[in-house]
Amino acid sequence: MPGYTITQTDAAAARPTGHKRAFIIAGARGADGRGRDLYVRDGVLVDTAPPGAERLDADGLIVLPGLVDPHTHLREPGSTAAETLTSGTAAAARGGFTAVLAMPNTIPPTHGPAEVDWMVRRAVWTPARAQVVPVGAVTHERGGKQLADIEGMARRGVRVFSDDGFCVMDPRIMRQALATVALFDGVIAQHSQDERIAPPEACCPDEALAERLGLPVWPSVAESTIVARDVQLAAEAGAHLHVCHVSCPETVEIIRWAKKRGIRVTAEVTPHHLLLSTDKLATGDTTYRVNPPLRPAADIEVLRAALADGTIDMVGTDHAPHTAQVKNRPMPQARPGMTGLEQALGVVVETMVLSGRMTWTDVARVMSAAPAALAHLTTQGRPLFPGEPANLVLVDPARRHVVDRDDTASRSRNNPYHGRLLPDPVQLTMRGGMITYTRDARG
Ligand code: DOR
């Protein structure tokens, strides 16, 4: 697009936010299993040990590129009782993330250049512990009626646009949005939910269970029919469609079909859809109310296989912090969403690595390189070579713990893994040569 300038979000990320030290990371293995020491100076990886460097003993640990979350709700501005940029990015750092894509369903929504500027500045002032990459809204006020100032936000470096929380229902608006982002190689990240089939109170995918519990049904066709429509629209526009939080086998089939035909579609799956099934809803605990809903065990198997075979490109947490106030309501009225940043890697290790479906190299792809590429980030998701930014996470592949929802940096407690034994892999997170989380300092 004429007049387009280099990404401001990257510029903000590169700006030093404090004192940087030199480090020797000794004894870690890379994702490929090869042992190597890493040297860090002035925020980048270098090829020789810097004089006076601090030594970080990483014997027995795996070093991965810093994780990137393509789907985080930071709730600021507007709902700071649930989360802020400070608390949300601290949770991100604890989860091994060095960058998060911040969804625009804030109050006000991120739907124009002014809101993008605010977010970028806020991340610097806070300062955020992970790079905050604003996602722009597709429509004004996320109202679904009129396009937001997509080009204006693109000039600020925004690459990904979504009305997440709501589906862009009107096919004419979706068609215009795709045609607009095609001009600058942007992405429309769709929350696929036909709200005429699955209205806002819909919460249970299983008809029998829904009837027993008196809950409105959220059938899988409400997701898959929107995806079927959108891949056709993306093909026509030559634009990149990203399917948020894929939850059902029908959607996986459509994405596979579209990819075979060369349609530019990528997709994400959440950690909770990889691990938790519909029966959780029967407990009546509204922590498990989420959009799209948790699906049956057979569907989970399909999602795991699709992530392993590349049909689903990446993991997105859909970290959706909520206060007890908006969760302590009858199931259909309880706000959908669950936290996810801190346990995301643990869930992926449990469901994909320990089960033998994926290697650590695959983990680096689906949790770092692929989401970084989605947002065109140039300083994230990079291989750990000299000259690259020191964005990395040290992982203990063997450590496990029982998740405690109160042991968190998030302001919210709607943690669906509370009380569950899971891998607890993150030992240290480094962003731009700064340690943003270390287990030793965990308070
Ligand atoms: O469960 C959800 N919660 N799904 C979404 O798509 C939005 C999110 C939120 O913002 O709370």
Coordinates of C-alpha atoms and ligand atoms in Angstrom, one line a residue:
M1 CA 0.0 0.0 0.0
P2 CA 1.5 3.4 -0.9
G3 CA 2.6 5.3 2.2
Y4 CA 2.9 2.2 4.3
T5 CA 5.7 2.4 6.8
I6 CA 7.6 -0.1 8.9
T7 CA 5.8 -1.6 11.8
Q8 CA 5.6 0.6 14.9
T9 CA 5.0 -2.5 17.0
D10 CA 8.3 -3.9 16.1
A11 CA 10.0 -0.6 16.7
A12 CA 8.5 -0.4 20.2
A13 CA 9.7 -3.9 20.9
A14 CA 13.2 -3.2 19.9
R15 CA 13.4 -0.1 22.1
P16 CA 15.4 -0.9 25.3
T17 CA 13.2 -0.7 28.4
G18 CA 15.9 -1.1 31.0
H19 CA 19.3 -2.4 31.9
K20 CA 20.6 -5.2 29.8
R21 CA 23.2 -7.6 30.9
A22 CA 25.4 -10.1 29.1
F23 CA 24.7 -13.8 29.6
I24 CA 26.2 -17.2 28.9
I25 CA 23.4 -19.8 28.8
A26 CA 25.3 -22.9 29.5
G27 CA 24.4 -26.5 28.7
A28 CA 21.0 -26.2 27.2
R29 CA 19.9 -28.4 24.3
G30 CA 18.2 -26.8 21.3
A31 CA 14.8 -28.1 20.0
D32 CA 16.8 -30.4 17.7
G33 CA 18.4 -32.0 20.7
R34 CA 21.9 -30.6 20.0
G35 CA 23.7 -29.1 23.0
R36 CA 25.1 -25.6 22.7
D37 CA 25.9 -22.7 24.8
L38 CA 24.2 -19.4 23.9
Y39 CA 25.8 -16.0 24.4
V40 CA 23.7 -12.8 24.8
R41 CA 24.9 -9.3 24.7
D42 CA 23.0 -6.0 24.3
G43 CA 19.8 -7.9 23.6
V44 CA 21.1 -10.1 20.8
L45 CA 22.7 -13.5 20.5
V46 CA 26.4 -13.3 19.8
D47 CA 28.9 -15.9 18.8
T48 CA 31.5 -15.5 21.6
A49 CA 31.2 -15.3 25.3
P50 CA 30.9 -11.6 26.3
P51 CA 33.4 -10.5 28.9
G52 CA 31.9 -10.3 32.4
A53 CA 28.8 -12.2 31.3
E54 CA 26.5 -13.7 33.9
R55 CA 26.3 -17.5 33.7
L56 CA 22.9 -19.2 33.6
D57 CA 23.2 -22.9 34.2
A58 CA 20.8 -24.6 31.8
D59 CA 22.0 -28.2 32.2
G60 CA 19.2 -30.6 31.3
L61 CA 17.0 -27.8 29.9
I62 CA 15.7 -27.2 26.4
V63 CA 16.0 -23.7 24.8
L64 CA 13.3 -22.7 22.5
P65 CA 12.6 -19.4 20.6
G66 CA 10.4 -17.2 22.8
L67 CA 6.7 -18.2 22.4
V68 CA 4.3 -16.0 20.5
D69 CA 0.6 -16.1 21.2
P70 CA -1.6 -15.2 18.2
H71 CA -4.7 -14.7 20.5
T72 CA -4.6 -13.0 23.9
H73 CA -7.2 -10.8 25.6
L74 CA -5.4 -8.2 27.8
R75 CA -8.7 -6.4 28.7
E76 CA -7.0 -3.0 28.8
P77 CA -8.5 -0.4 28.3
G78 CA -11.9 -1.0 29.8
S79 CA -11.9 -4.1 32.0
T80 CA -8.8 -3.7 34.1
A81 CA -10.4 -5.6 37.0
A82 CA -9.9 -8.7 34.9
E83 CA -6.5 -8.0 33.4
T84 CA -4.1 -5.2 32.4
L85 CA -1.2 -5.0 30.1
T86 CA 1.0 -5.3 33.1
S87 CA -0.6 -8.4 34.6
G88 CA -1.4 -10.1 31.2
T89 CA 2.1 -9.7 29.9
A90 CA 3.5 -10.9 33.3
A91 CA 1.3 -14.0 32.8
A92 CA 2.7 -14.3 29.3
A93 CA 6.3 -14.2 30.5
R94 CA 5.5 -16.9 33.0
G95 CA 4.1 -19.0 30.2
G96 CA 7.3 -18.5 28.1
F97 CA 5.8 -16.0 25.7
T98 CA 7.9 -13.0 24.4
A99 CA 5.1 -11.6 22.3
V100 CA 1.3 -11.6 22.4
L101 CA -1.2 -10.5 19.8
A102 CA -3.7 -8.3 21.8
M103 CA -7.3 -8.8 20.7
P104 CA -9.3 -5.7 20.1
N105 CA -12.4 -6.4 22.1
T106 CA -11.5 -3.8 24.7
I107 CA -13.5 -0.7 25.7
P108 CA -13.0 1.2 23.5
P109 CA -12.1 -1.4 20.9
T110 CA -8.9 -1.1 19.0
H111 CA -10.6 0.0 15.8
G112 CA -8.5 2.9 14.6
P113 CA -5.0 4.4 14.6
A114 CA -5.6 6.4 17.8
E115 CA -6.4 3.2 19.8
V116 CA -3.4 1.4 18.2
D117 CA -1.1 4.3 19.2
W118 CA -2.5 4.2 22.7
M119 CA -1.8 0.5 23.0
V120 CA 1.7 0.7 21.6
R121 CA 2.6 3.6 24.0
R122 CA 0.9 1.9 27.0
A123 CA 3.0 -1.2 26.4
V124 CA 6.2 0.9 26.6
W125 CA 5.1 2.9 29.7
T126 CA 3.9 -0.2 31.6
P127 CA 6.5 -1.6 30.7
A128 CA 5.1 -4.8 29.2
R129 CA 7.0 -8.0 29.9
A130 CA 6.1 -9.3 26.4
Q131 CA 5.9 -7.5 23.1
V132 CA 2.2 -6.3 22.7
V133 CA 1.1 -6.5 19.1
P134 CA -2.2 -4.8 18.6
V135 CA -4.8 -6.7 16.5
G136 CA -7.2 -4.2 14.9
A137 CA -11.0 -4.6 14.7
V138 CA -12.5 -5.5 11.3
T139 CA -15.5 -3.3 11.8
H140 CA -16.2 0.0 13.5
E141 CA -17.0 -0.7 17.2
R142 CA -16.9 -4.4 16.3
G143 CA -20.5 -3.7 15.3
G144 CA -20.3 -5.8 12.1
K145 CA -21.9 -3.0 10.0
Q146 CA -19.1 -0.8 8.6
L147 CA -15.4 -1.5 8.1
A148 CA -13.1 -0.1 10.7
D149 CA -10.2 2.1 9.5
I150 CA -8.2 -0.9 8.4
E151 CA -5.8 1.0 6.2
G152 CA -5.2 3.6 8.9
M153 CA -4.3 0.9 11.3
A154 CA -2.2 -0.9 8.7
R155 CA -0.1 2.3 8.4
R156 CA 0.7 1.9 12.1
G157 CA 2.0 -1.6 11.4
V158 CA -1.1 -3.6 12.3
R159 CA -1.3 -6.8 10.1
V160 CA -4.0 -8.8 11.8
F161 CA -7.6 -7.8 12.1
S162 CA -10.4 -9.5 14.0
D163 CA -13.8 -8.8 15.6
D164 CA -13.0 -11.7 17.9
G165 CA -15.7 -12.4 20.4
F166 CA -18.0 -11.7 17.5
C167 CA -18.2 -13.2 14.1
V168 CA -18.1 -11.0 11.0
M169 CA -21.5 -12.2 10.0
D170 CA -22.3 -10.2 6.9
P171 CA -20.6 -11.8 3.9
R172 CA -20.5 -8.4 2.1
I173 CA -18.5 -6.9 5.0
M174 CA -16.2 -10.0 5.1
R175 CA -15.7 -9.7 1.4
Q176 CA -14.7 -6.0 1.6
A177 CA -12.5 -6.7 4.6
L178 CA -10.6 -9.4 2.8
A179 CA -10.2 -7.3 -0.3
T180 CA -8.8 -4.5 1.9
V181 CA -6.2 -6.5 3.7
A182 CA -5.1 -8.1 0.5
L183 CA -3.7 -4.7 -0.5
F184 CA -1.0 -4.9 2.1
D185 CA -0.8 -8.7 2.8
G186 CA -2.8 -8.4 6.0
V187 CA -4.9 -11.1 7.7
I188 CA -8.5 -11.4 8.7
A189 CA -8.7 -13.6 11.8
Q190 CA -12.3 -14.8 12.0
H191 CA -14.2 -15.9 15.1
S192 CA -16.4 -18.4 13.2
Q193 CA -19.8 -18.5 14.9
D194 CA -23.0 -18.2 12.9
E195 CA -24.9 -16.4 15.6
R196 CA -28.3 -17.3 14.0
I197 CA -27.4 -20.9 14.7
A198 CA -25.4 -20.4 17.9
P199 CA -26.6 -17.2 19.6
P200 CA -24.7 -15.6 22.4
E201 CA -26.3 -17.8 25.2
A202 CA -25.4 -21.0 23.3
C203 CA -22.9 -23.0 25.3
C204 CA -23.3 -26.7 25.0
P205 CA -22.2 -28.7 21.9
D206 CA -23.9 -31.9 22.9
E207 CA -27.7 -32.0 22.3
A208 CA -28.5 -34.7 24.9
L209 CA -26.4 -33.0 27.5
A210 CA -27.9 -29.6 26.6
E211 CA -31.4 -31.0 27.1
R212 CA -30.5 -32.7 30.4
L213 CA -28.9 -29.5 31.7
G214 CA -31.4 -27.1 30.1
L215 CA -28.7 -25.3 28.1
P216 CA -28.9 -23.8 24.6
V217 CA -27.1 -25.8 22.0
W218 CA -23.9 -24.7 20.1
P219 CA -23.7 -27.1 17.2
S220 CA -20.5 -27.5 15.2
V221 CA -22.1 -26.4 12.0
A222 CA -22.4 -22.9 13.4
E223 CA -18.6 -22.8 13.1
S224 CA -17.9 -24.9 10.0
T225 CA -20.4 -23.2 7.7
I226 CA -18.8 -19.8 8.4
V227 CA -15.4 -21.3 7.7
A228 CA -16.7 -22.8 4.4
R229 CA -18.0 -19.5 3.4
D230 CA -14.9 -17.6 4.4
V231 CA -12.3 -19.8 2.6
Q232 CA -14.3 -19.1 -0.6
L233 CA -14.3 -15.4 0.0
A234 CA -10.5 -15.5 0.8
A235 CA -9.9 -17.4 -2.4
E236 CA -11.7 -14.8 -4.4
A237 CA -9.9 -11.9 -2.8
G238 CA -6.5 -13.6 -2.8
A239 CA -6.4 -12.7 0.9
H240 CA -5.1 -14.4 4.0
L241 CA -7.8 -15.8 6.2
H242 CA -6.9 -17.0 9.7
V243 CA -9.4 -19.2 11.5
C244 CA -9.4 -18.6 15.3
H245 CA -9.9 -21.3 17.8
V246 CA -10.9 -24.3 15.6
S247 CA -13.0 -26.7 17.6
C248 CA -14.6 -29.3 15.4
P249 CA -13.7 -32.0 12.8
E250 CA -15.9 -30.4 10.1
T251 CA -13.8 -27.2 10.2
V252 CA -10.6 -29.2 10.0
E253 CA -11.9 -30.9 6.9
I254 CA -12.7 -27.6 5.2
I255 CA -9.3 -26.1 6.1
R256 CA -7.6 -29.2 4.7
W257 CA -9.7 -28.8 1.5
A258 CA -8.8 -25.1 1.2
K259 CA -5.1 -25.7 1.8
K260 CA -5.0 -28.4 -0.9
R261 CA -6.3 -25.8 -3.4
G262 CA -3.7 -23.2 -2.4
I263 CA -6.2 -20.9 -0.6
R264 CA -4.3 -18.7 1.9
V265 CA -5.8 -20.0 5.1
T266 CA -4.1 -20.6 8.5
A267 CA -5.7 -21.8 11.7
E268 CA -5.1 -22.0 15.4
V269 CA -6.3 -24.4 18.1
T270 CA -6.4 -23.5 21.8
P271 CA -4.8 -25.5 24.6
H272 CA -8.2 -26.0 26.2
H273 CA -9.6 -27.5 23.0
L274 CA -6.6 -29.9 22.9
L275 CA -7.2 -31.1 26.5
L276 CA -10.7 -30.5 27.9
S277 CA -13.9 -32.1 26.8
T278 CA -17.6 -31.3 26.9
D279 CA -18.2 -33.4 30.1
K280 CA -16.6 -30.5 32.0
L281 CA -19.8 -28.5 31.4
A282 CA -21.8 -31.1 33.3
T283 CA -20.0 -30.0 36.5
G284 CA -21.9 -26.8 36.3
D285 CA -18.7 -24.8 36.8
T286 CA -18.8 -21.8 34.6
T287 CA -15.0 -21.7 34.3
Y288 CA -15.6 -24.2 31.5
R289 CA -17.9 -22.0 29.6
V290 CA -16.0 -20.8 26.5
N291 CA -16.6 -19.8 22.9
P292 CA -16.5 -22.1 20.9
P293 CA -17.4 -24.7 23.5
L294 CA -15.4 -27.6 24.7
R295 CA -16.1 -30.6 22.4
P296 CA -16.3 -34.4 22.8
A297 CA -13.2 -36.5 23.2
A298 CA -13.5 -37.8 19.6
D299 CA -13.2 -34.2 18.3
I300 CA -10.2 -33.6 20.5
E301 CA -8.4 -36.5 18.8
V302 CA -9.1 -34.9 15.4
L303 CA -7.7 -31.5 16.6
R304 CA -4.5 -33.1 18.0
A305 CA -4.0 -35.0 14.7
A306 CA -4.6 -31.8 12.7
L307 CA -2.1 -29.8 14.7
A308 CA 0.4 -32.6 14.3
D309 CA -0.1 -32.9 10.5
G310 CA 0.0 -29.1 9.9
T311 CA -3.6 -28.7 8.9
I312 CA -3.8 -26.5 12.0
D313 CA -0.8 -24.2 11.9
M314 CA -0.4 -22.9 15.4
V315 CA -1.6 -22.8 19.0
G316 CA -3.4 -19.7 20.2
T317 CA -4.3 -19.5 23.9
D318 CA -7.4 -17.4 23.6
H319 CA -6.4 -16.3 27.2
A320 CA -9.7 -14.7 28.2
P321 CA -9.5 -13.5 31.8
H322 CA -12.8 -12.7 33.6
T323 CA -13.7 -11.5 37.0
A324 CA -15.7 -13.8 39.4
Q325 CA -18.5 -11.3 39.0
V326 CA -19.1 -12.0 35.3
K327 CA -18.5 -15.8 35.7
N328 CA -20.8 -16.3 38.8
R329 CA -24.0 -16.4 36.8
P330 CA -26.1 -19.2 35.3
M331 CA -24.2 -21.0 32.6
P332 CA -25.8 -19.4 29.6
Q333 CA -25.3 -15.9 31.0
A334 CA -21.8 -16.5 32.4
R335 CA -19.1 -14.7 30.3
P336 CA -17.4 -17.2 28.0
G337 CA -13.6 -17.6 28.3
M338 CA -10.8 -19.1 30.3
T339 CA -7.2 -18.1 31.1
G340 CA -4.5 -19.9 29.2
L341 CA -1.1 -18.1 28.9
E342 CA 0.6 -19.7 31.9
Q343 CA -0.4 -23.3 31.2
A344 CA -0.3 -23.3 27.4
L345 CA 3.1 -24.9 26.9
G346 CA 2.4 -27.4 29.6
V347 CA -0.8 -28.5 27.9
V348 CA 0.9 -28.7 24.5
V349 CA 3.7 -30.8 26.1
E350 CA 1.2 -33.1 27.7
T351 CA -1.1 -33.6 24.7
M352 CA 1.4 -33.4 21.8
V353 CA 5.0 -34.1 23.0
L354 CA 4.6 -36.7 25.8
S355 CA 2.1 -38.5 23.6
G356 CA 4.7 -38.7 20.8
R357 CA 2.7 -36.7 18.3
M358 CA 5.1 -33.8 18.0
T359 CA 8.8 -33.0 18.5
W360 CA 10.2 -29.9 20.3
T361 CA 11.0 -28.6 16.8
D362 CA 7.3 -28.8 16.0
V363 CA 6.5 -27.0 19.3
A364 CA 8.8 -24.2 18.3
R365 CA 7.0 -24.0 14.9
V366 CA 3.4 -24.0 16.2
M367 CA 4.0 -21.8 19.3
S368 CA 6.7 -19.4 18.0
A369 CA 7.6 -19.3 14.2
A370 CA 4.0 -19.7 12.8
P371 CA 2.3 -17.1 15.0
A372 CA 5.2 -14.7 14.5
A373 CA 4.8 -15.1 10.7
L374 CA 1.1 -14.5 10.9
A375 CA 1.7 -11.0 12.3
H376 CA 4.7 -10.4 10.1
L377 CA 6.9 -10.0 13.2
T378 CA 10.6 -9.7 12.3
T379 CA 12.1 -9.9 15.8
Q380 CA 10.1 -12.9 17.1
G381 CA 9.9 -16.6 16.2
R382 CA 13.4 -16.5 14.9
P383 CA 16.0 -19.3 15.1
L384 CA 18.4 -19.0 17.9
F385 CA 21.5 -18.0 15.9
P386 CA 24.1 -15.2 16.5
G387 CA 22.7 -11.9 15.3
E388 CA 19.1 -12.7 16.2
P389 CA 17.3 -11.0 19.1
A390 CA 17.6 -12.8 22.4
N391 CA 14.0 -13.9 22.7
L392 CA 14.0 -17.3 24.2
V393 CA 12.5 -19.7 26.8
L394 CA 14.3 -22.3 28.9
V395 CA 12.2 -25.4 29.4
D396 CA 12.4 -28.3 31.8
P397 CA 10.8 -31.2 29.9
A398 CA 10.4 -33.3 33.0
R399 CA 8.9 -31.0 35.6
R400 CA 5.3 -31.3 36.6
H401 CA 3.0 -29.7 39.2
V402 CA -0.6 -29.5 40.3
V403 CA -2.0 -26.2 38.9
D404 CA -3.1 -23.7 41.4
R405 CA -5.3 -20.9 40.1
D406 CA -4.0 -18.6 42.8
D407 CA -0.4 -19.0 41.7
T408 CA -0.7 -16.7 38.8
A409 CA 0.3 -13.3 37.5
S410 CA -3.1 -12.8 36.0
R411 CA -5.7 -10.7 37.7
S412 CA -8.3 -13.4 37.0
R413 CA -8.9 -16.9 38.4
N414 CA -11.0 -18.5 35.7
N415 CA -8.3 -21.2 35.2
P416 CA -9.7 -24.4 33.8
Y417 CA -6.6 -26.4 34.8
H418 CA -6.9 -25.7 38.5
G419 CA -6.2 -28.9 40.5
R420 CA -4.9 -30.8 37.5
L421 CA -1.4 -32.4 37.3
L422 CA 0.4 -31.0 34.2
P423 CA 3.9 -30.3 32.9
D424 CA 5.3 -27.1 34.4
P425 CA 8.1 -26.5 31.9
V426 CA 9.0 -22.8 31.9
Q427 CA 12.1 -22.1 33.8
L428 CA 13.2 -18.7 32.4
T429 CA 11.9 -16.3 29.7
M430 CA 14.1 -13.8 28.1
R431 CA 12.9 -11.0 25.8
G432 CA 15.4 -8.8 23.9
G433 CA 18.1 -9.9 26.4
M434 CA 16.1 -9.0 29.5
I435 CA 14.9 -11.7 31.8
T436 CA 11.2 -11.3 32.0
Y437 CA 10.5 -14.4 34.1
T438 CA 12.6 -16.8 36.1
R439 CA 11.3 -19.6 38.3
D440 CA 13.9 -18.7 41.0
A441 CA 12.4 -15.3 41.4
R442 CA 8.8 -16.6 41.4
G443 CA 7.0 -14.9 44.2
Ligands
DOR1 O1 -14.6 -17.7 25.1 C1 -14.3 -16.7 24.6 N1 -13.9 -15.6 25.2 N2 -14.2 -16.7 23.2 C2 -13.9 -15.6 22.5 O2 -13.9 -15.6 21.3 C3 -13.8 -14.3 23.2 C4 -13.3 -14.5 24.6 C5 -13.4 -13.2 25.5 O3 -13.0 -12.1 25.0 O4 -13.8 -13.4 26.6

